[in-house]
Structures are given as structure tokens and as C-alpha cells.
């Protein structure tokens, strides 16, 4: 059974669309898109640059600020470049944003 951890409050997204959160020493990028939230591994599978939260968000796609690989946040699949991002489930309870705790290596580490 998945365990969820509070990482932020919805009010924190009144002036931003993304943030970096850490759960159990794992960097996760959290994005506010179309009234919902998406959480993915914060490091790009291209060169494991841990800064997707600072990337360019266009709709539900995030572009890595380092080399331009682009990923669909809903599926984690690359739309430019290759590979895919590990996704984490997100729940909103009241004003609290909860993210599924990591359970192992990111997808790129096992392929």
C-alpha cells in the first residue's frame, strides 16, 4: 500500500507553478497544471541533471533547462529526447498536497 507524505500546501502555488520537494532523500518535482498536480522525479534521465522543477512548463509538458528534453507530466513519457520520468501519485486533502513516498530506484536506473 502506498504511503503519502505532506510536501506543500495549495496556497504555495498561488504565485508559482512548480517546486522541488524531497521525500526520503529523493528529489521530486511538483507541478500545478490545469487545477491539478503532477509529481515526477526531479532529475532528467538524459544526464541526471536534478532541476526539472526549474524547467519550462508548457501545458502539461516540462522541458529540462539543461539540454531541452521534454516530458509529458501525465505519462512521464519523453516527447523530445528519450526515456521517461518516474511519476508519483498526488493527493490533495483540504489545503495539503500529499505525494506518494518513493519505493525504489527511478525508472531510468532499472532500464
Short mmCIF file of C-alpha atoms in Angstrom, two decimals:
data_model
loop_
_atom_site.label_atom_id
_atom_site.label_comp_id
_atom_site.label_asym_id
_atom_site.label_seq_id
_atom_site.Cartn_x
_atom_site.Cartn_y
_atom_site.Cartn_z
CA UNK A 1 0.00 0.00 0.00
CA UNK A 2 1.29 3.44 -0.91
CA UNK A 3 2.28 5.89 1.78
CA UNK A 4 1.70 9.60 1.19
CA UNK A 5 3.72 12.47 2.67
CA UNK A 6 2.64 16.11 3.01
CA UNK A 7 5.02 18.21 0.91
CA UNK A 8 3.25 21.57 0.50
CA UNK A 9 0.02 23.48 0.79
CA UNK A 10 -2.09 24.62 -2.14
CA UNK A 11 -1.58 28.28 -1.17
CA UNK A 12 2.11 27.89 -2.04
CA UNK A 13 1.07 27.57 -5.69
CA UNK A 14 -0.80 30.88 -5.81
CA UNK A 15 2.32 32.55 -7.27
CA UNK A 16 4.25 29.61 -8.74
CA UNK A 17 3.66 26.58 -10.94
CA UNK A 18 6.44 24.29 -9.73
CA UNK A 19 8.61 23.43 -6.75
CA UNK A 20 11.25 20.98 -5.66
CA UNK A 21 10.37 18.71 -2.74
CA UNK A 22 12.40 15.97 -1.08
CA UNK A 23 10.99 12.76 0.36
CA UNK A 24 13.39 10.24 1.91
CA UNK A 25 16.39 11.86 0.16
CA UNK A 26 14.66 11.66 -3.24
CA UNK A 27 14.25 14.91 -5.21
CA UNK A 28 10.79 15.25 -6.70
CA UNK A 29 9.45 18.00 -8.96
CA UNK A 30 5.88 19.06 -8.15
CA UNK A 31 3.86 20.95 -10.78
CA UNK A 32 0.48 22.70 -10.71
CA UNK A 33 -1.25 22.17 -14.07
CA UNK A 34 -4.86 22.89 -15.01
CA UNK A 35 -6.13 22.87 -11.43
CA UNK A 36 -4.35 19.62 -10.52
CA UNK A 37 -0.88 18.49 -9.51
CA UNK A 38 1.77 16.21 -11.02
CA UNK A 39 4.86 14.85 -9.27
CA UNK A 40 7.81 13.33 -11.14
CA UNK A 41 11.46 12.55 -10.49
CA UNK A 42 13.35 15.84 -10.48
CA UNK A 43 16.32 14.57 -12.47
CA UNK A 44 16.28 14.31 -16.25
CA UNK A 45 17.15 10.81 -17.50
CA UNK A 46 19.44 12.34 -20.14
CA UNK A 47 22.33 13.28 -17.84
CA UNK A 48 20.61 13.04 -14.45
CA UNK A 49 20.55 16.80 -14.03
CA UNK A 50 18.37 17.40 -10.96
CA UNK A 51 16.50 20.55 -11.86
CA UNK A 52 13.33 19.70 -13.80
CA UNK A 53 11.40 21.86 -11.32
CA UNK A 54 13.20 24.85 -12.92
CA UNK A 55 12.34 23.74 -16.46
CA UNK A 56 9.98 25.37 -18.93
CA UNK A 57 6.39 24.31 -18.29
CA UNK A 58 4.13 24.41 -21.34
CA UNK A 59 0.70 22.95 -20.68
CA UNK A 60 1.42 19.57 -19.16
CA UNK A 61 4.89 19.23 -20.68
CA UNK A 62 8.13 20.07 -18.86
CA UNK A 63 11.34 20.87 -20.75
CA UNK A 64 14.64 20.23 -18.99
CA UNK A 65 16.57 23.50 -18.60
CA UNK A 66 19.90 21.75 -19.26
CA UNK A 67 19.54 20.16 -22.72
CA UNK A 68 15.91 20.58 -23.77
CA UNK A 69 14.50 17.08 -23.36
CA UNK A 70 10.73 17.35 -22.89
CA UNK A 71 8.36 15.08 -20.96
CA UNK A 72 4.61 14.70 -20.63
CA UNK A 73 3.82 15.06 -16.92
CA UNK A 74 0.71 12.86 -17.09
CA UNK A 75 2.51 9.84 -18.55
CA UNK A 76 6.17 10.60 -17.81
CA UNK A 77 6.97 9.74 -21.44
CA UNK A 78 9.52 11.80 -23.38
CA UNK A 79 8.12 13.88 -26.24
CA UNK A 80 11.57 15.24 -27.15
CA UNK A 81 14.61 13.10 -26.33
CA UNK A 82 14.18 9.67 -24.84
CA UNK A 83 13.24 7.69 -21.78
CA UNK A 84 10.58 8.52 -19.28
CA UNK A 85 10.19 10.02 -15.84
CA UNK A 86 9.16 8.18 -12.70
CA UNK A 87 5.78 9.53 -11.64
CA UNK A 88 4.42 9.77 -8.10
CA UNK A 89 0.74 9.87 -7.18
CA UNK A 90 -0.53 13.14 -5.70
CA UNK A 91 -3.50 13.71 -3.40
CA UNK A 92 -4.95 16.99 -2.17
CA UNK A 93 -6.62 16.78 1.23
CA UNK A 94 -8.08 20.12 2.25
CA UNK A 95 -5.17 22.53 1.62
CA UNK A 96 -2.48 19.86 1.98
CA UNK A 97 -0.64 18.43 -1.02
CA UNK A 98 0.45 14.84 -0.41
CA UNK A 99 2.88 12.93 -2.62
CA UNK A 100 3.40 9.19 -2.75
CA UNK A 101 6.60 8.20 -0.96
CA UNK A 102 9.27 6.75 -3.28
CA UNK A 103 9.59 2.98 -3.33
CA UNK A 104 12.86 2.15 -5.04
CA UNK A 105 15.03 3.38 -7.87
CA UNK A 106 13.80 5.78 -10.56
CA UNK A 107 12.69 4.05 -13.76
CA UNK A 108 15.84 5.10 -15.64
CA UNK A 109 18.06 3.33 -13.08
CA UNK A 110 16.45 -0.05 -13.79
CA UNK A 111 16.46 0.06 -17.62
#
